[in-house]
Coordinates of C-alpha atoms in Angstrom, one line a residue:
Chain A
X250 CA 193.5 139.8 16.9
X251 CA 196.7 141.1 17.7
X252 CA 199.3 141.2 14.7
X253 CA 203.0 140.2 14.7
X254 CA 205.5 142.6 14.3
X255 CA 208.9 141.1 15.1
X256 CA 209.4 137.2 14.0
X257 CA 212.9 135.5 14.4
X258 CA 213.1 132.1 12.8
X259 CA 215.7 129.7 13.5
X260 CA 218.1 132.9 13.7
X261 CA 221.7 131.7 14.0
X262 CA 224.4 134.4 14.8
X263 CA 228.1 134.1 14.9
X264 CA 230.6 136.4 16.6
X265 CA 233.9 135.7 14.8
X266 CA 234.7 132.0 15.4
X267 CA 232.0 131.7 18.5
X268 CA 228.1 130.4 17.1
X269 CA 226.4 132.3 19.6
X270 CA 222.4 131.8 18.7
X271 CA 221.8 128.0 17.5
X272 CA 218.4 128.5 16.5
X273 CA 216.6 131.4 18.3
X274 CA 212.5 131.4 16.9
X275 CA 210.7 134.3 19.0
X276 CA 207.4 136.4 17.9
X277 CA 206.6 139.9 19.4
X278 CA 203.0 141.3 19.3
X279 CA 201.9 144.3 18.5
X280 CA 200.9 146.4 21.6
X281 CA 202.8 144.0 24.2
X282 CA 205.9 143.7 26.1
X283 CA 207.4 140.4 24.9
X284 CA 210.3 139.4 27.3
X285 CA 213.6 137.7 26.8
X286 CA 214.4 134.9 29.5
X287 CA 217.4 133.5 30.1
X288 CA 220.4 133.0 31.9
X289 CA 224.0 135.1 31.8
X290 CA 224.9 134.1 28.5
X291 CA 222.2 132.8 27.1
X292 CA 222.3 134.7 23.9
X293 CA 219.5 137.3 24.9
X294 CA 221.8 140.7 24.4
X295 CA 223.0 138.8 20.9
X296 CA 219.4 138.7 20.3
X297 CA 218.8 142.3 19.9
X298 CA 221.7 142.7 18.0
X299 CA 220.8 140.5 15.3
X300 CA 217.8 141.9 15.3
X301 CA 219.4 145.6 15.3
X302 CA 221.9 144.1 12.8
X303 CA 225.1 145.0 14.7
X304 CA 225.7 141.1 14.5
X305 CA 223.9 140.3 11.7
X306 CA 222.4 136.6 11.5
X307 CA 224.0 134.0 9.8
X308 CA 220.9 131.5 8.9
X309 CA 217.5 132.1 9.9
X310 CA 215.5 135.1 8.9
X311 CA 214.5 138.1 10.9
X312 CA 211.4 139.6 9.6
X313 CA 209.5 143.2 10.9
X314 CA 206.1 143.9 10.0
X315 CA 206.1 140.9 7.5
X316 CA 209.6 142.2 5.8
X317 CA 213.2 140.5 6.2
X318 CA 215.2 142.8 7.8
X319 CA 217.9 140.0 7.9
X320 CA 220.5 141.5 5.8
X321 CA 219.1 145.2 6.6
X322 CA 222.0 147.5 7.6
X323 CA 221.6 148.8 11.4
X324 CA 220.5 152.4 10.3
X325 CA 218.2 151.2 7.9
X326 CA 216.5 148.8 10.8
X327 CA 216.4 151.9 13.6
X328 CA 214.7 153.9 10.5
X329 CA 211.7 151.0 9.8
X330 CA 210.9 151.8 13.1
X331 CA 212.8 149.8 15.5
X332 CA 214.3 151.9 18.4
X333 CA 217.6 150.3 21.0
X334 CA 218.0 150.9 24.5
X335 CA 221.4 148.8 24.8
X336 CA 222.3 146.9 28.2
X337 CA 224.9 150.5 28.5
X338 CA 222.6 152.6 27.6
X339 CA 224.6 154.1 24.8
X340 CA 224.5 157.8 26.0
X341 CA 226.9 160.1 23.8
X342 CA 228.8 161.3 26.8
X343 CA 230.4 164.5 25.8
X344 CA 227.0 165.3 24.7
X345 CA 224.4 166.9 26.5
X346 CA 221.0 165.6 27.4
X347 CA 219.5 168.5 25.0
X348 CA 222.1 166.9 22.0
X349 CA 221.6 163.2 22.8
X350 CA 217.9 163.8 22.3
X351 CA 218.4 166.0 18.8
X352 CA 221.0 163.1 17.5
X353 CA 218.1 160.5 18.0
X354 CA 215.6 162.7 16.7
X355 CA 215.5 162.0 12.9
X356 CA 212.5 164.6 11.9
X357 CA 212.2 167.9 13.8
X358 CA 208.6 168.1 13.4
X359 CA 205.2 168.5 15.9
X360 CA 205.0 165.2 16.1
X361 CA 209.0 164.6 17.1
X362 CA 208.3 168.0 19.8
X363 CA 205.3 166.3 20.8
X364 CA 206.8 163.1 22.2
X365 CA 209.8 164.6 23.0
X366 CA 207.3 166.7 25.6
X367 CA 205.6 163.5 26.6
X368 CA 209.1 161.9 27.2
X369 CA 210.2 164.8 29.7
X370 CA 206.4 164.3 31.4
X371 CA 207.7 160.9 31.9
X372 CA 210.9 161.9 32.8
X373 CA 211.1 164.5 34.7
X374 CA 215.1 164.4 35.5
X375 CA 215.8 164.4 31.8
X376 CA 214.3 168.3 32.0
X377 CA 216.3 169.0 34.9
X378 CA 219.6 167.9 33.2
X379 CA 218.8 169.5 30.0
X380 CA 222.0 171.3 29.3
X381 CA 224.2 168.4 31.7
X382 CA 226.5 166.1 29.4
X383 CA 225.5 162.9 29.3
X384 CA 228.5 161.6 31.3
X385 CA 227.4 163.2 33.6
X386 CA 224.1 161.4 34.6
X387 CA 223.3 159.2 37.1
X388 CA 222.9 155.4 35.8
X389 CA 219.0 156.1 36.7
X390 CA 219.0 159.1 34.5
X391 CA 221.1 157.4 31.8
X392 CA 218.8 154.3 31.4
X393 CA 216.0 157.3 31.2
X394 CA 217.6 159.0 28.3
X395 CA 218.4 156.2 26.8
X396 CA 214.5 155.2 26.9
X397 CA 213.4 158.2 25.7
X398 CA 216.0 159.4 22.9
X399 CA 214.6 155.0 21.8
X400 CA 211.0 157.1 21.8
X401 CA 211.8 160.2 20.3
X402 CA 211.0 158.8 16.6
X403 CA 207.3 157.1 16.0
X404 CA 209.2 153.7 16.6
X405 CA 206.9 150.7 16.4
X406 CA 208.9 148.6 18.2
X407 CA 211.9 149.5 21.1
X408 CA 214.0 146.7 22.2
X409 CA 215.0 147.4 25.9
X410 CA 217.9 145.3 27.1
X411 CA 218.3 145.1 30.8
X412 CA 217.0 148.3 31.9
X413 CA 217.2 147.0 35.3
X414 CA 220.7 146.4 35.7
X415 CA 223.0 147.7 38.4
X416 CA 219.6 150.6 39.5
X417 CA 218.3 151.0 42.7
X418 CA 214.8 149.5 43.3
X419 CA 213.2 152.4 43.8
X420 CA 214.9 153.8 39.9
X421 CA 214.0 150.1 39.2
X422 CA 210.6 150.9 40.2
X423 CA 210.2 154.2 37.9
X424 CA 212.1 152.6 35.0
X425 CA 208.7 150.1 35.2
X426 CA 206.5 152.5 35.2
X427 CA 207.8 154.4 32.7
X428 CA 207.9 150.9 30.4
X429 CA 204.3 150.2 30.9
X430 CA 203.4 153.7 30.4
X431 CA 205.5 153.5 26.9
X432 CA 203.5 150.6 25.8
X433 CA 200.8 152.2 25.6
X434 CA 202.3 154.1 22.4
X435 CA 204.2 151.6 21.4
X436 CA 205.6 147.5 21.7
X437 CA 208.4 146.4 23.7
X438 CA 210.8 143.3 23.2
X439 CA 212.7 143.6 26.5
X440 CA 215.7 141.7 28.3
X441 CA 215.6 141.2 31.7
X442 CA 217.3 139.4 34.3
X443 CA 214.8 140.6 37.3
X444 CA 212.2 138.1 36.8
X445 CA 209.9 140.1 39.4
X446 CA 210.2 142.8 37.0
X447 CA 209.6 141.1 33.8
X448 CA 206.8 139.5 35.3
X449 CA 205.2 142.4 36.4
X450 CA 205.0 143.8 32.7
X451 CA 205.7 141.4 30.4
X452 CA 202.9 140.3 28.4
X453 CA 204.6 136.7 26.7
X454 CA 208.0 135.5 27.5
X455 CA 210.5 133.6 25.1
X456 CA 213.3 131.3 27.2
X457 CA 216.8 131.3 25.6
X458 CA 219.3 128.9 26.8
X459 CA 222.5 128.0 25.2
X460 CA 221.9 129.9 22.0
X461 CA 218.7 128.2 21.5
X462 CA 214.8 128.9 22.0
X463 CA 213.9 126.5 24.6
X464 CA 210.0 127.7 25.8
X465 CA 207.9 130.8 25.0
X466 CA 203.9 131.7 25.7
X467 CA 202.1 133.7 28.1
X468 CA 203.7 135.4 30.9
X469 CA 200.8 134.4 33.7
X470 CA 201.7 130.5 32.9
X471 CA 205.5 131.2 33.3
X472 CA 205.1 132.5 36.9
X473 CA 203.0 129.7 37.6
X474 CA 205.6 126.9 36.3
X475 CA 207.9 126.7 39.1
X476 CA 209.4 123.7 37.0
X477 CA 210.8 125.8 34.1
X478 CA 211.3 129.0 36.1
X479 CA 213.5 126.9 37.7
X480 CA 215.3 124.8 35.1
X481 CA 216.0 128.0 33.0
X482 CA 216.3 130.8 35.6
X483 CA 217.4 129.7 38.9
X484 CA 214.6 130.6 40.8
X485 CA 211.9 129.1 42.7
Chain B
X50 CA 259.2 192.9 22.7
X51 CA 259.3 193.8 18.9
X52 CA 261.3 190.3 18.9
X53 CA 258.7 188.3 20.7
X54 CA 255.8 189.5 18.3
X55 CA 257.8 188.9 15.8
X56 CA 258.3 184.8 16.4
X57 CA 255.2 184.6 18.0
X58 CA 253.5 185.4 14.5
X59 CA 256.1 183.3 12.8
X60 CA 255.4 180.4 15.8
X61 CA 251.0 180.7 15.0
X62 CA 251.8 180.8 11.2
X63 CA 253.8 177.3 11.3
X64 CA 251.1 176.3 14.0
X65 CA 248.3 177.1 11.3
X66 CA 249.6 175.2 8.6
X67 CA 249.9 172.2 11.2
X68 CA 246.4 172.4 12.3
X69 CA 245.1 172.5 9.2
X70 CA 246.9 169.2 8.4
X71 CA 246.6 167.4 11.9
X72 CA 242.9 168.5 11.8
X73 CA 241.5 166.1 8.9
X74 CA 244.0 163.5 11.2
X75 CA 242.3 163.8 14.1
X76 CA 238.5 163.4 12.8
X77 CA 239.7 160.8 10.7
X78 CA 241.2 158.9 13.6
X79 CA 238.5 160.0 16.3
X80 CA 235.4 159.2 14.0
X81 CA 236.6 156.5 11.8
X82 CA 239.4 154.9 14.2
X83 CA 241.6 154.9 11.0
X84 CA 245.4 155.7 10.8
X85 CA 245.9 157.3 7.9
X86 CA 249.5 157.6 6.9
X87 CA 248.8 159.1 3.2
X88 CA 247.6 161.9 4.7
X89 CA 250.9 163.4 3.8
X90 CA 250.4 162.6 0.2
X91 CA 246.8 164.1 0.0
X92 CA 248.6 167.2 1.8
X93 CA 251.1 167.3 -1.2
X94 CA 248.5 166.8 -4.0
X95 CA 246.7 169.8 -2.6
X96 CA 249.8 171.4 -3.0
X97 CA 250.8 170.5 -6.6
X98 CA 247.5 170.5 -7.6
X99 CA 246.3 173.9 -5.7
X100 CA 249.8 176.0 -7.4
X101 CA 249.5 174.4 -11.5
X102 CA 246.2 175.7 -10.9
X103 CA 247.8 179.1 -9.4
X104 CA 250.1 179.4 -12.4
X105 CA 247.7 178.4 -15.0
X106 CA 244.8 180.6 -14.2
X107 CA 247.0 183.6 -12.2
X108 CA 244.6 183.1 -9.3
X109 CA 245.6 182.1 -6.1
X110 CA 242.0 181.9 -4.8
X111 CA 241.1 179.4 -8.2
X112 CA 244.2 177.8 -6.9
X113 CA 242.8 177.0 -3.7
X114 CA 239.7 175.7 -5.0
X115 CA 241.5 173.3 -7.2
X116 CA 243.8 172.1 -4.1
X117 CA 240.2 171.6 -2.0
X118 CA 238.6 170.0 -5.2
X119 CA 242.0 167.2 -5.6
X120 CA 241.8 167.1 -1.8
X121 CA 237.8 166.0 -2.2
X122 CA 238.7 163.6 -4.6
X123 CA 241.7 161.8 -3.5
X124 CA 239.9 161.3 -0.1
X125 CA 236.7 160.1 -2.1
X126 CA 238.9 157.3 -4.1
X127 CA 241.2 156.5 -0.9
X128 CA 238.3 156.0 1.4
X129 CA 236.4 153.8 -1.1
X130 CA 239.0 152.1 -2.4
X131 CA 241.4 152.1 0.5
X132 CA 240.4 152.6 3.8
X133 CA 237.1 150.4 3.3
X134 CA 238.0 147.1 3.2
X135 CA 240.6 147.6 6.4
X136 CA 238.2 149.5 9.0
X137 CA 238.8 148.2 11.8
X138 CA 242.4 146.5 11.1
X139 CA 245.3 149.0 12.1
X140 CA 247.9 147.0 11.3
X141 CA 246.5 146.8 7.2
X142 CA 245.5 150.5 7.8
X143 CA 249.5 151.6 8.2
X144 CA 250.6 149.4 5.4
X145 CA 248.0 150.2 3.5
X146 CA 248.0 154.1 3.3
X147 CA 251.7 153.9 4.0
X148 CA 252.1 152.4 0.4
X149 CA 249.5 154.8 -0.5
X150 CA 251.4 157.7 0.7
X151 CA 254.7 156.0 -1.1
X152 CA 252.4 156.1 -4.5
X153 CA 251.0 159.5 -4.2
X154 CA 254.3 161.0 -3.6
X155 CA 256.1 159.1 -6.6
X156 CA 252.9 159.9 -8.7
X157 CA 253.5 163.1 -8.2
X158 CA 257.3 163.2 -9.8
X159 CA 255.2 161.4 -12.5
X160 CA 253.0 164.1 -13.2
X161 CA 254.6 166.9 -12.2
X162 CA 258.2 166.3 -12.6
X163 CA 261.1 165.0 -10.2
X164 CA 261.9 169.2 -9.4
X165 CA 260.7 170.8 -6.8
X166 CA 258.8 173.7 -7.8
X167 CA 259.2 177.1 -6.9
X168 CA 256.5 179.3 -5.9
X169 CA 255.6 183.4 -5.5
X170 CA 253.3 184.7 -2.9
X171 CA 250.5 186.7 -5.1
X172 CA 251.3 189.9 -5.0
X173 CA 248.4 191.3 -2.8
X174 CA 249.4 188.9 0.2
X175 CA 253.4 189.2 -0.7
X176 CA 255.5 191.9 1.6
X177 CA 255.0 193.0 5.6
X178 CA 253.7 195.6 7.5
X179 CA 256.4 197.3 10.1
X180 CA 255.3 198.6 13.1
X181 CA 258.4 200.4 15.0
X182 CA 260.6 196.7 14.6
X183 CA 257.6 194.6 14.5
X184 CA 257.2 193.2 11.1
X185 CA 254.4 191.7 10.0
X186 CA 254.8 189.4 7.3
X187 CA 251.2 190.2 5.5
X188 CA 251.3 186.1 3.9
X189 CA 251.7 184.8 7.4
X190 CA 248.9 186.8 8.9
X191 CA 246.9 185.6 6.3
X192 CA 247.5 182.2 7.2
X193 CA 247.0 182.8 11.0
X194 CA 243.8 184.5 9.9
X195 CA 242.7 181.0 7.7
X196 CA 243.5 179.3 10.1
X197 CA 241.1 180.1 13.1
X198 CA 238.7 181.2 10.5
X199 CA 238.6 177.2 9.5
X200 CA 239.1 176.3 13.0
X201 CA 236.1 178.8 13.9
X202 CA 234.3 177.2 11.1
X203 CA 234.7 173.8 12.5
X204 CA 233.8 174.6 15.9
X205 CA 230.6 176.1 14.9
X206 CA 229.8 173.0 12.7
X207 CA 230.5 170.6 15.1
X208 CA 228.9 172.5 18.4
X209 CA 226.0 173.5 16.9
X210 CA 224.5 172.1 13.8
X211 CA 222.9 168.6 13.5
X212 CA 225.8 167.4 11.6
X213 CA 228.4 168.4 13.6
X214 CA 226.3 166.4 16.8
X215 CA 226.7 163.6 14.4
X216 CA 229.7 163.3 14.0
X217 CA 230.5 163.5 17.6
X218 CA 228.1 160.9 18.6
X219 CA 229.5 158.7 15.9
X220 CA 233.3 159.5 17.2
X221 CA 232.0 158.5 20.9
X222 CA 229.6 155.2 19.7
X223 CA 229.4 154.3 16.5
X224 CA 227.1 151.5 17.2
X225 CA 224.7 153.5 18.9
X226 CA 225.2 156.4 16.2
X227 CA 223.7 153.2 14.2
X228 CA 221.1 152.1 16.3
X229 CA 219.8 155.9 16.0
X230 CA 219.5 155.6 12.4
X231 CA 222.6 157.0 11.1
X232 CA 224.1 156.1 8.4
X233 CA 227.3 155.9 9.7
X234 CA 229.5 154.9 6.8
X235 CA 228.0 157.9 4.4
X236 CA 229.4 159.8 7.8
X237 CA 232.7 158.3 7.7
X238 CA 232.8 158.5 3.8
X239 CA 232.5 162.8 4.4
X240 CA 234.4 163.2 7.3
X241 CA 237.3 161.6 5.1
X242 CA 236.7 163.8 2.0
X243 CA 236.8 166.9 4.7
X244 CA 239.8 165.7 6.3
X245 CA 241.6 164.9 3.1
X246 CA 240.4 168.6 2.2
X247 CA 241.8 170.2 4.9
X248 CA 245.0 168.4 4.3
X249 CA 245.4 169.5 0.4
X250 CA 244.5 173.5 2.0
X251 CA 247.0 173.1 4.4
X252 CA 249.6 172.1 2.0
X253 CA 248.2 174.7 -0.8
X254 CA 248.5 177.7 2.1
X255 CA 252.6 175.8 2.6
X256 CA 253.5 176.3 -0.7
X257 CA 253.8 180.1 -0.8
X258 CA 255.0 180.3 3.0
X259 CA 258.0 177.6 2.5
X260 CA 258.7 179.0 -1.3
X261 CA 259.2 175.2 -2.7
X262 CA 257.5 172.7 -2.9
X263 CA 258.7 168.8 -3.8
X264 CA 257.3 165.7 -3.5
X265 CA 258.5 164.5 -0.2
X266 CA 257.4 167.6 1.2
X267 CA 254.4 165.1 2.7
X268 CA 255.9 163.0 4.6
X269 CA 257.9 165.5 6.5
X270 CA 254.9 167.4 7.4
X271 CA 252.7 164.8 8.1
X272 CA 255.1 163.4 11.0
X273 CA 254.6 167.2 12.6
X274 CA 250.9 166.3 11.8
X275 CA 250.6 163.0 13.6
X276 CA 253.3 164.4 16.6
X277 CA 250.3 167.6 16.9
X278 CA 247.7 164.9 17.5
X279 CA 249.3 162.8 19.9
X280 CA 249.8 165.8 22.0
X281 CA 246.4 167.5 21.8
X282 CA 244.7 163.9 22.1
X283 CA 243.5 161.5 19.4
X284 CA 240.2 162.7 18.0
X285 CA 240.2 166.1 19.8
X286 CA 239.6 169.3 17.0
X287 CA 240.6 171.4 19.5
X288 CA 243.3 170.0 21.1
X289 CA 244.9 169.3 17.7
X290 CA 244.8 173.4 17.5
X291 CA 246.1 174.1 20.8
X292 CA 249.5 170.9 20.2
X293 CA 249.8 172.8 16.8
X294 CA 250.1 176.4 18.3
X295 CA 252.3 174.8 21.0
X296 CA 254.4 173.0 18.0
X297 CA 255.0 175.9 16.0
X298 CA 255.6 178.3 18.6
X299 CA 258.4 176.0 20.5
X300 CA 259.6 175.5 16.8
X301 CA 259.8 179.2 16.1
X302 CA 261.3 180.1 19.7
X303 CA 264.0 177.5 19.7
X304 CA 265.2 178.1 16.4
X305 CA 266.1 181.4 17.5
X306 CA 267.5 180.9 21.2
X307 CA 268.7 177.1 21.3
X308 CA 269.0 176.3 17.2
X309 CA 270.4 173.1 17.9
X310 CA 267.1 172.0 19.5
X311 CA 265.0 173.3 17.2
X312 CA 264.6 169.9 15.2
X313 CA 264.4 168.4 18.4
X314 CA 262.3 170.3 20.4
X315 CA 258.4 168.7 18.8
X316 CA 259.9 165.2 19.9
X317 CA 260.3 166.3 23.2
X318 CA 257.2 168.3 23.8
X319 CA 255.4 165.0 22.3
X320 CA 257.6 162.7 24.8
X321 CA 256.6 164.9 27.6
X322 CA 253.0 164.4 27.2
X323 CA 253.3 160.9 26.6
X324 CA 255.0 161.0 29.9
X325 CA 252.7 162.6 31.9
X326 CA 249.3 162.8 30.0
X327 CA 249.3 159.8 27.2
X328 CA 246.1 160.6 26.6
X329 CA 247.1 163.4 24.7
X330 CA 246.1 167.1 26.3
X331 CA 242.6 167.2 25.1
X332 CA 240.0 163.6 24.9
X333 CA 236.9 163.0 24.3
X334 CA 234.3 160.0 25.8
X335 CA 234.9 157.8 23.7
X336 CA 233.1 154.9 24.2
X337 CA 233.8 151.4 22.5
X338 CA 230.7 149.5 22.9
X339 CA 231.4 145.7 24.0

C-alpha cells in the first residue's frame, strides 16, 4: 500500500487581485510520478508554487507527509524535503555549474557526494561543464542542472514543472529518461504540457482547468479517454 | 611624474573612502533590491560614533570597532524596523530611509552637538613619507591599503566560500535561492548589517582624512556613493570599486588642472555612462523570476 505524501485540499491561491486556484484537491504517492494536466493557464505552474510557498494559499490546506506545510515559509518547505525544478529552470547564471550544485547542496556529506556522483552519471554534460557558468548552458543542459541541483539533497518529493518546454525531442527524450531513472530514488509531481511525455511516465494524472480540479486517477485510463483528453487538453 | 603619483594617491585615497560606502550600497541594492537613502546617515553615525570612541579611549583601532559595532546595529534596527515592511515598494523605500536619513542626521546634533567636530590623525598614521617630490601622505596610504584589504576580503568571501555563493544566487534569484532552502530573509537581514558596517568604516576612516566631521557630512557623501554605483552597475562589488577609483581619481585630477570642473566632473562621468552603458560598467545576471 502505497502512502501519500503530498495532499492539496480545496487549495485556493491569489496573486494580488487575480484568484488563480478555485479549489485545486490533488494527492501524490509515494514512489510515483503524479502529473499535472491542464491547459495554458490552467493554474498548474501556480500549483507548485503554493505548494513551494512562493504564492502561498489562501484557503485550503497543503499538507506533506501528513503535516500542513500551508503557511510553511518556502525555505522551510525545500528543507522538509521538497526539491523545485521551475518552468525556467532557475539556474544562478553568473554561477558556475560546480557553484549551482554547492548552493543547492545543503549538507556536504557522503551521502550529498554520493548523489551528486550519481547525478553527473545521469548527466553526463553537467561533468563536462563543470567549471562553465550557468548562463552559459544550453537549455538542455540547464533543465539538467536544474534536475539535479532539485536531487542533490535526500528530497522526498521534486516537483518538475515543464521540463519539456522549448527542448529538442531528442533532449526531450534524455530529460525522460533521466525522470524515470530519478524515481526510482525518489517521487515526482510533474507539469507537463507534452501529453506523449507525461503519458509515458506518469503514474496518476490530476486535470486542472480554470483554477479548479476537474478529473484525476490512473494514467493508463486517461490515455484511453479520448473524451476528457479531449475536453481538457485539446487532443485526440 | 612626482605630480602624478602624488594625485594619483590622493585620487585612490578619495576612491577608497567611496568604495567603502558605495559597497554596503550595492549589496544592499543587488541582493535585497532596496534603495537605501540612509545610508548616508549610518555612514555619519560610524563616524560620530567611531571618533567619541577615539577620544574617549585614545585608540583609533577601539575607535573603529565602535564605528563597525553602531554600524551593525543601526543596520540591525533599520532593516527590521524599516526596510521590512517596504521590500519590494521603491517608491516607500526612498521616503522611507530618506526620512530616516533626515532623523539620523538631526539625531546626531541631538547627541553630539550641532558643531562639527574636529579630528587628529593618531599619531602613528599622522605625517608623509618624501620620496625625491613624491609625498606620501602615510594616513592616505593607510586608507588605500584598507581599502583593497576589505575589497580583497570581499572578493574572497563572495568567490569562494558557501556564503558568499549565497549571496550571489540570492542577488540573481531570490526565489530560487528559496526553493534551495535558503533562508533568504536571515540573508538579507546580514547583508544589511554588513553593508550598514561598511558604511559607518567608511565614514570612521573620513573623519581623520577630511579633519571635520558634521552631521550633514552624510548626505553629501552618500550622493558620491550612489553616483559610484550607477557607474560600476547596480549590484556589482567590483564595479562599485573600479566607478570609485574612477570617481576619485577624475576628482583628484581635475581639481588640480580644470578646478572649476572638479564639482562637476562625477556628474559627468555618471552622465556618460548612462549614455552609453545604463547598465552601469559592471552587471551581473540577474534574473527576476515571473
Amino acid at each position: 500500500m502505497m502512502n501519500t505524501l503530498l495532499k492539496l485540499h480545496d487549495v485556493h491561491t491569489h496573486i494580488g487581485q487575480y484568484h488563480i486556484l478555485q479549489g485545486v484537491n490533488f494527492e501524490a504517492m509515494e514512489g510515483q510520478v503524479s502529473v499535472l494536466l491542464g491547459r495554458n493557464g490552467a493554474g498548474k505552474t501556480t500549483t507548485l508554487k503554493t505548494i513551494m510557498g512562493l504564492t502561498p494559499a489562501s484557503q485550503g490546506d497543503v499538507q506533506f507527509q501528513m503535516q500542513s506545510i500551508k503557511k510553511s515559509p518556502t525555505h522551510k518547505v525545500a528543507k522538509l524535503g521538497i526539491g523545485y525544478v521551475p518552468e525556467n529552470q532557475g539556474i544562478f547564471s553568473d554561477l558556475t555549474v560546480e557553484e549551482n550544485m554547492k548552493v543547492a547542496m545543503r549538507k556536504e556529506d557522503t551521502a550529498a557526494m554520493e548523489r551528486q556522483q550519481y547525478v553527473l552519471e545521469l548527466f553526463p554534460d553537467l561533468k563536462k561543464f563543470w567549471k562553465k557558468a550557468g548562463g552559459h548552458l544550453s537549455g538542455g543542459q540547464k533543465q539538467m542542472l536544474s534536475m539535479a541541483r532539485a536531487f542533490i539533497n535526500d528530497s522526498q518529493l521534486i516537483l518538475i514543472d515543464e521540463p519539456s518546454k522549448g527542448l529538442a525531442p531528442i533532449v526531450v527524450e534524455k530529460v525522460m529518461e533521466a525522470i524515470v531513472e530519478m524515481k526510482k530514488q525518489t517521487s515526482i509531481v510533474l507539469v507537463e504540457q507534452n501529453f506523449m511525455m507525461a503519458s509515458r511516465i506518469g503514474d496518476t494524472y490530476t486535470l486542472i482547468d480554470d483554477g479548479k480540479t476537474v478529473h484525476s486517477g490512473n494514467m493508463k485510463e486517461l490515455i484511453q479517454n479520448e473524451e476528457l483528453k479531449r475536453k481538457y487538453l485539446g487532443i485526440g | 611624474m612626482e605630480l602624478i603619483v602624488n594625485l594619483v594617491i590622493n585620487g585612490l585615497a578619495t576612491g577608497m573612502l567611496i568604495f567603502l560606502l558605495a559597497a554596503g550600497l550595492t549589496l544592499i541594492f543587488g541582493l535585497m533590491d532596496v534603495l537605501n537613502f540612509a545610508h548616508g546617515g549610518l555612514f555619519v553615525w560610524g563616524a560620530y560614533a567611531g571618533i567619541f570612541t577615539y577620544m574617549y579611549t585614545e585608540s583609533f583601532l577601539i575607535g573603529i570597532i565602535g564605528a563597525l559595532v553602531a554600524g551593525a546595529i543601526l543596520g540591525l534596527l533599520t532593516e527590521k524596523f524599516i526596510i521590512t515592511p517596504v521590500y519590494g515598494n521603491h517608491i516607500q523605500q526612498i521616503l522611507i530611509t530618506l526620512g530616516l536619513m533626515l532623523v539620523l542626521q538631526e539625531m546626531i546634533k541631538v547627541v553630539f552637538g550641532p558643531n562639527g567636530v574636529s579630528v587628529k590623525t593618531p599619531s602613528y598614521l599622522a605625517g608623509s613619507w618624501e620620496f625625491g617630490d613624491v609625498i606620501i601622505i602615510k594616513y592616505r596610504l593607510f586608507i588605500i591599503v584598507v581599502g583593497f584589504v576589505i575589497f580583497g576580503i570581499f572578493q574572497y568571501m563572495l568567490k569562494r566560500t558557501k556564503i558568499g555563493l549565497i549571496v550571489r544566487a540570492g542577488v540573481q534569484d531570490k526565489e530560487m535561492a528559496q526553493a534551495l532552502g535558503i533562508h533568504i530573509k536571515q540573508v538579507f537581514l546580514y547583508v544589511f548589517m554588513v553593508g550598514a558596517t561598511l558604511a559607518a568604516l567608511s565614514g570612521m576612516l573620513m573623519a581623520p582624512y577630511s579633519g571635520v566631521i558634521y552631521a550633514e557630512m552624510g548626505m553629501e557623501y552618500a550622493i558620491l556613493g550612489f553616483i559610484v554605483v550607477v557607474i560600476g552597475g547596480m549590484g556589482s562589488f567590483s564595479g562599485s570599486l573600479l566607478a570609485a577609483i574612477l570617481v576619485g581619481l577624475a576628482g583628484s585630477f581635475m581639481a588640480y588642472y580644470v578646478p572649476v570642473l572638479s564639482l562637476a566632473v562625477n556628474m559627468i562621468l555618471m552622465a556618460i555612462v548612462l549614455i552609453f552603458r545604463p547598465q552601469g560598467l559592471f552587471t551581473i545576471g540577474k534574473e527576476r523570476s515571473t
